[in-house]
Coordinates of C-alpha atoms in Angstrom, one line a residue:
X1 CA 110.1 112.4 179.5
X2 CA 107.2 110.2 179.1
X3 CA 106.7 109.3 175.3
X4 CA 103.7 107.5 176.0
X5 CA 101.5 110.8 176.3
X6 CA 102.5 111.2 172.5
X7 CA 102.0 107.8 171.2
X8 CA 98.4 108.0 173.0
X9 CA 95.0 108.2 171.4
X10 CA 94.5 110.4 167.9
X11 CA 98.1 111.8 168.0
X12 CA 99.3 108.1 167.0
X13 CA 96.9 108.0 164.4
X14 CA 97.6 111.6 162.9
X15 CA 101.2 110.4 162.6
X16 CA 100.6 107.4 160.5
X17 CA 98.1 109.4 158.5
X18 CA 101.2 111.9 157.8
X19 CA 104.2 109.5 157.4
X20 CA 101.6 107.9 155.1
X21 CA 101.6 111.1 152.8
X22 CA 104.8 110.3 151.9
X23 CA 104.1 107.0 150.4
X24 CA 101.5 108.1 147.9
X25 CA 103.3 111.3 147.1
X26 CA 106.2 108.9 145.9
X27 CA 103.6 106.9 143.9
X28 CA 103.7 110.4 141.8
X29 CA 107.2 111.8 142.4
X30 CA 110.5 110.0 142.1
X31 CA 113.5 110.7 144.7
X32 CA 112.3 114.3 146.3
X33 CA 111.8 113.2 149.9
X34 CA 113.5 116.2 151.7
X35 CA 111.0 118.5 149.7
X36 CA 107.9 116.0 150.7
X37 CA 109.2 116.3 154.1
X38 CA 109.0 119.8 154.2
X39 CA 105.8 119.9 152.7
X40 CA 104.5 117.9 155.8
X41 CA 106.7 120.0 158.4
X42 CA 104.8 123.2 156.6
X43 CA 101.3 121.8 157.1
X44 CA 102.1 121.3 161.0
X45 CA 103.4 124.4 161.5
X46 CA 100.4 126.2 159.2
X47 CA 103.2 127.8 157.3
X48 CA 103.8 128.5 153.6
X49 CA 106.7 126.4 151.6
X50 CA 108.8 127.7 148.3
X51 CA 110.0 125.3 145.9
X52 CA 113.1 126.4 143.9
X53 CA 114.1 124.4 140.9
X54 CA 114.6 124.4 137.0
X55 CA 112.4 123.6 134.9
X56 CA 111.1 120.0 134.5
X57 CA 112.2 118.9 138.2
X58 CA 108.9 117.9 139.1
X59 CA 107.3 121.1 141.1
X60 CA 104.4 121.2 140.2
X61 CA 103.8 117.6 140.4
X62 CA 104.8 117.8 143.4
X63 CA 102.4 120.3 144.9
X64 CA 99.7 118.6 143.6
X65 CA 100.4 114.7 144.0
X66 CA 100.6 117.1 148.2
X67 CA 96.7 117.7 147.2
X68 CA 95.5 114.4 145.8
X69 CA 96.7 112.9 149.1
X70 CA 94.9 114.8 151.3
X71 CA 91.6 115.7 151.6
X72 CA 91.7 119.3 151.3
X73 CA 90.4 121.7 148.8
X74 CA 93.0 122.5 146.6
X75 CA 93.4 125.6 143.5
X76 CA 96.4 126.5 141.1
X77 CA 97.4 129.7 139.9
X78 CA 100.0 129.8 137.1
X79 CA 101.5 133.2 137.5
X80 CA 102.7 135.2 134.2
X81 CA 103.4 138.4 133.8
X82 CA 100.2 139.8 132.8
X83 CA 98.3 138.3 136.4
X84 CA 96.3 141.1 137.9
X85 CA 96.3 140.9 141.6
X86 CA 92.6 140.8 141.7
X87 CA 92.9 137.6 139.7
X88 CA 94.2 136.0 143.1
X89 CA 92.1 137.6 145.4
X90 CA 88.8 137.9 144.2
X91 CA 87.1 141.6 143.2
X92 CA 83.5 143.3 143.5
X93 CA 81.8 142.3 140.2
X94 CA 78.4 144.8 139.2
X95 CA 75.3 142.6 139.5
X96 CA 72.8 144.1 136.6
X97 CA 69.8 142.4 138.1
X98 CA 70.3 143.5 142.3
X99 CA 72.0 146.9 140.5
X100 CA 74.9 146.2 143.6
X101 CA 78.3 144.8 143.7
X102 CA 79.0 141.6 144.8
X103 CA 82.2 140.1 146.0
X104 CA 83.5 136.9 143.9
X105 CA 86.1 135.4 145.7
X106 CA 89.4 134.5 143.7
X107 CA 91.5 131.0 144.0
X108 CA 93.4 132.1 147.1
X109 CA 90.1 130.8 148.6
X110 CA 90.7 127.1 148.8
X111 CA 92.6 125.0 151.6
X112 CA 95.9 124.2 149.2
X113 CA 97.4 127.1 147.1
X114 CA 99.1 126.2 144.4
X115 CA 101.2 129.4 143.1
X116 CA 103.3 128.4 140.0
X117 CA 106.1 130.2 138.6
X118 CA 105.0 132.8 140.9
X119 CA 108.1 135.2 140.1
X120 CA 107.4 135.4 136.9
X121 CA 104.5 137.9 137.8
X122 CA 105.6 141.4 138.7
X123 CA 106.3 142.1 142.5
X124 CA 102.5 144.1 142.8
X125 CA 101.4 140.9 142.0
X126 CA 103.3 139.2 144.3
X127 CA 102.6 141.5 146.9
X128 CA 98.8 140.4 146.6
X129 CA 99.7 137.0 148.3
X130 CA 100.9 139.0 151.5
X131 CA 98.5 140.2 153.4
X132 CA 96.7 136.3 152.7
X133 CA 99.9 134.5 153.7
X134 CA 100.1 136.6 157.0
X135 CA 96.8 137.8 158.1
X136 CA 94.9 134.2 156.3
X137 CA 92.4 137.0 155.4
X138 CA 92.1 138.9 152.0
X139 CA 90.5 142.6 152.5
X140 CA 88.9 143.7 149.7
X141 CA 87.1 147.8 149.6
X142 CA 88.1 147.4 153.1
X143 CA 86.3 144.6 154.2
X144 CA 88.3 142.0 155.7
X145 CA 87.3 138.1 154.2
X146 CA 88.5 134.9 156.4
X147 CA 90.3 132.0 154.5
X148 CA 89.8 128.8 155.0
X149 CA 91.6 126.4 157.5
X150 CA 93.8 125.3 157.1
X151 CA 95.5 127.1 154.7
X152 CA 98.8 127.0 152.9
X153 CA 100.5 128.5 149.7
X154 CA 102.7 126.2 148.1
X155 CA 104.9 128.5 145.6
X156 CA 107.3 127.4 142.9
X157 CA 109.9 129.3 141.2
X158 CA 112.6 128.9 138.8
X159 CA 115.8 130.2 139.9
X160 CA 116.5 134.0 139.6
X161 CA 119.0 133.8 137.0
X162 CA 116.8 132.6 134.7
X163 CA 115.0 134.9 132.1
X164 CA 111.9 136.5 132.7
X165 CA 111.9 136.2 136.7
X166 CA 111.1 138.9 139.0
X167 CA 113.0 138.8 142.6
X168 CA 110.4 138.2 145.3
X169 CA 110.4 140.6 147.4
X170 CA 112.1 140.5 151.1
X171 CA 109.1 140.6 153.0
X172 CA 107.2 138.0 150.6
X173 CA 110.4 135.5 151.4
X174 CA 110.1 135.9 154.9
X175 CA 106.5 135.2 154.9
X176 CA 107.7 131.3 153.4
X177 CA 108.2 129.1 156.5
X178 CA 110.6 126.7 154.0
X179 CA 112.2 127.4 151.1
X180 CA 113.1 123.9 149.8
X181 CA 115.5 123.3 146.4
X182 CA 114.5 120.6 144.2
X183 CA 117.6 119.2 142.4
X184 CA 118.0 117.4 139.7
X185 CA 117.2 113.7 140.3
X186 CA 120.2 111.1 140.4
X187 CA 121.0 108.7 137.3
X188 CA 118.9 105.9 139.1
X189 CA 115.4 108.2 139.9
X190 CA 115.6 109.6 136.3
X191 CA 116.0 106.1 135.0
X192 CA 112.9 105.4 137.4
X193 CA 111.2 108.0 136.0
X194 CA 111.3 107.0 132.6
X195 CA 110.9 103.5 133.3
X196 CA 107.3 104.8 134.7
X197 CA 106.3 107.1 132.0
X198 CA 107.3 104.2 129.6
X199 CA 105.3 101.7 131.3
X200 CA 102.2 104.8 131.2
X201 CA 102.2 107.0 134.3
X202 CA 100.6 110.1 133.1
X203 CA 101.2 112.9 135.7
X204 CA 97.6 115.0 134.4
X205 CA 96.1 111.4 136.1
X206 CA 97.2 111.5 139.8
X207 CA 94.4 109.0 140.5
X208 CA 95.1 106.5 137.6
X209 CA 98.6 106.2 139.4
X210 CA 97.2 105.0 142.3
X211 CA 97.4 108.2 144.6
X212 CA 94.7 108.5 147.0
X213 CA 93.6 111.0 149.9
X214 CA 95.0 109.1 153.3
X215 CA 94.7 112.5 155.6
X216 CA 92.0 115.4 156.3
X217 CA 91.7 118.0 158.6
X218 CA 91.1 115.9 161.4
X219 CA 94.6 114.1 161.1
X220 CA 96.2 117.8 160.7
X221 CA 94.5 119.1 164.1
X222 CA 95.6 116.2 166.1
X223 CA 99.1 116.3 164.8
X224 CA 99.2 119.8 165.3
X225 CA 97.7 119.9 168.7
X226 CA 100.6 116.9 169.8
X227 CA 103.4 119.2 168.0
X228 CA 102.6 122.2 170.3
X229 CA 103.3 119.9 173.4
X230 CA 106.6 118.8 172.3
X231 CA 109.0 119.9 175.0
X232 CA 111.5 122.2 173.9
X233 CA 114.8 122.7 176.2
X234 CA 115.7 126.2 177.5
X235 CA 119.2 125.0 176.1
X236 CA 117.6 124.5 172.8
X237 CA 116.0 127.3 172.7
X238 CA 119.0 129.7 173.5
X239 CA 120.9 127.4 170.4
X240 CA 118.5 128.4 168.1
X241 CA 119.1 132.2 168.8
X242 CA 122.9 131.6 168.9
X243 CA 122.3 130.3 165.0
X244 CA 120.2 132.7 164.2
X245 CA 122.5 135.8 165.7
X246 CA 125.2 134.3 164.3
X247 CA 124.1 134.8 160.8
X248 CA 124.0 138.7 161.9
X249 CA 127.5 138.9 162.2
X250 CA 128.3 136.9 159.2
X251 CA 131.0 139.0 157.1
X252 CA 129.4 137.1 154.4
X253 CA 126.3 138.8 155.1
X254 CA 124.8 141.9 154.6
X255 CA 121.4 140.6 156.2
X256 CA 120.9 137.9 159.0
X257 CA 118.0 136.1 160.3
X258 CA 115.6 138.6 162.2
X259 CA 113.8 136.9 165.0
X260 CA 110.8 135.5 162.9
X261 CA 113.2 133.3 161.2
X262 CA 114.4 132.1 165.0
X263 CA 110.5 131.4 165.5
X264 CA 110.1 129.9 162.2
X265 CA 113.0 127.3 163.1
X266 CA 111.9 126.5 166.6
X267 CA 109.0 125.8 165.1
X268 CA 109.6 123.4 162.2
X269 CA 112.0 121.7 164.5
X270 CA 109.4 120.9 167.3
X271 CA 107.8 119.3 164.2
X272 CA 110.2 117.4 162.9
X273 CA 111.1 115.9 166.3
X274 CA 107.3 115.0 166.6
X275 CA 107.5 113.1 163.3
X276 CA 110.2 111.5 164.4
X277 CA 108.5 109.7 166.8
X278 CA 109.7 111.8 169.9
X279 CA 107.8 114.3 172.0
X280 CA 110.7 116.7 172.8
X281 CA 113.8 118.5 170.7
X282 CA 117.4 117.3 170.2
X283 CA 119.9 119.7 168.8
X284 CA 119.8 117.5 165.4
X285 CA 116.4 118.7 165.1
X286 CA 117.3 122.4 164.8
X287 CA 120.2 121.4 162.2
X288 CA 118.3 119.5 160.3
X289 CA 116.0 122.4 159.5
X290 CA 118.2 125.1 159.5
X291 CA 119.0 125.1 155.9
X292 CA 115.2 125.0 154.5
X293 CA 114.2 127.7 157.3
X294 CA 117.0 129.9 157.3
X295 CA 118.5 130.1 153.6
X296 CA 115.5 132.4 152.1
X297 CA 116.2 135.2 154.8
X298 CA 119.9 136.1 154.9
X299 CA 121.3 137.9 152.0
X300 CA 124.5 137.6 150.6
X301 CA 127.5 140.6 150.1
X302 CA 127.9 140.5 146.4
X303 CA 131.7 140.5 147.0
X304 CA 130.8 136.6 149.0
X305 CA 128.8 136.0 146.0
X306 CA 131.2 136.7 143.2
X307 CA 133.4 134.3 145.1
X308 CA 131.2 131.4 144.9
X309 CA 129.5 132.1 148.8
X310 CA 126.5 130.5 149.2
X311 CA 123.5 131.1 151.9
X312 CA 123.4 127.2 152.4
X313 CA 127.3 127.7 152.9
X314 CA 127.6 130.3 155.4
X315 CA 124.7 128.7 157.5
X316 CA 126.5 125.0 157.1
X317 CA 129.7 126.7 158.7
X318 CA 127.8 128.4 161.4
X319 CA 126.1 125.2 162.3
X320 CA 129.9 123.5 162.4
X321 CA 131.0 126.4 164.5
X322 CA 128.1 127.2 167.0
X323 CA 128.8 125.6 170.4
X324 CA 125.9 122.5 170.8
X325 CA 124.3 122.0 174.2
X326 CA 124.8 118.6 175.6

């Protein structure tokens, strides 16, 4: 294969504008690269990410350190239980003066979604998101309204066991490209941390920190349009479906991967290889997505889960056991 077609022209550029996200995202966030890197993978593939974490792990500031280093428009929701779904997608408001109604659109009209805590709002709430996530479109008495491009939800939740959560529903998970966990950071990044908010980081003043936009929607095109011309193997495509079918006869398992999720890691692989500096997919690219693409739409026997089963767990041993093409 001849890498030089990828290196060439505006597709070079693009990928120095997006390895360069990561830089000023960590002049915000300490020790969370796997979640930064799924946040870029996301924007390639025009997909939607979920960020799972407790409390205090740095979400939010995650999401929008994301927004202050590009140059996108960018909106937050904080979802609570009382969120109406119109408050998301915009209603007809009663004009006194024209004596008609009038469409105001809500905050799902921006480039960069930020939906916080969004299962702590009930699943008709939730639900609102849908037809946006899917369709990039919000109908409202029945008249279909574009969104802008590009566009992606960025969604954060605390983990289910926690009180006052709401389970998102199935089809809302599988509409998230990535679901990506954000741990708890290591004794050295939360000794960084400190060290910065001691020395005066405030996280309310992205732009006091030093974080400024390095990409557009220029950068996101051209990366985008040398992602879809990364070669991809008939041998890697048929080990993606052998993952994918393999979760469906998981006895840990009561649901496997349908074949959006096989699209959905095809996908975010192709981009990953292109970020990696190579126009065409190795079977480490399809592992090292599998988790964040594939753990959000299998679900679990509860007899698995009393026994400490895991989604991550059952994928990793399908990915040891899966035959690899050579």
């Amino acid at each position: 294969m001849d890498p030089t077609t990828d290196n060439a022209g505006s597709s070079g550029g693009a990928r120095s504008a997006l390895e360069s996200l990561r830089t000023e995202i960590s002049k915000a966030v300490v020790g969370q690269d796997p979640a930064v890197t799924g946040l870029v993978v996301a924007l390639l593939c025009r997909g939607h990410v979920l960020l799972e974490g407790v409390p205090g792990v740095a979400k939010t500031l995650l999401v929008r350190a994301l927004a202050a280093s590009l140059e996108l428009d960018t909106k937050r929701v904080q979802f609570t239980p009382d969120l109406m779904p119109s408050d998301v997608t915009g209603s007809l408001v009663y004009d006194a003066r024209s004596t008609e109604f009038s469409f105001q659109p809500g905050p799902v009209f921006t480039n960069l979604l930020l939906a916080d805590e969004i299962n702590r709002t009930p699943p008709k709430t939730q639900s609102s998101l849908l037809e946006a996530m899917e369709e990039r479109q919000v109908t409202v008495d029945g008249t279909p309204r574009p969104l802008p491009e590009p566009f992606l939800v960025a969604a954060t939740q605390n983990p289910v066991e926690y009180e006052g959560t709401y389970p998102l529903p199935e089809a809302q998970l599988d509409r998230f490209l990535l679901k990506l966990t954000v741990p708890l950071p290591s004794r050295q990044d939360e000794i960084d941390v400190l060290t910065r908010h001691a020395d005066g980081f405030n996280p309310r003043d992205l732009r006091a920190a030093g974080v400024r936009p390095v990409a557009g929607p220029d950068d996101l095109e051209a990366a985008r349009a040398a992602v879809a011309k990364t070669t991809v193997s008939p041998e890697i495509t048929a080990y993606v479906v052998d993952v994918c079918r393999a979760t469906r006869e998981s006895p840990s398992l009561t649901l496997g991967v349908s074949p959006r999720g096989a699209t959905a890691l095809l996908s975010t692989a192709r981009a990953w290889a292109w970020l990696t500096g190579r126009d065409y997919v190795i079977p480490d690219d399809v592992k090292a997505l599998a988790l964040p693409a594939l753990r959000h739409r299998v679900q679990l026997r509860p007899e698995a889960e009393m026994e400490g089963v895991t989604a991550d767990s059952v994928i990793t041993a399908i990915l040891a056991h899966v035959p690899v093409p050579r």
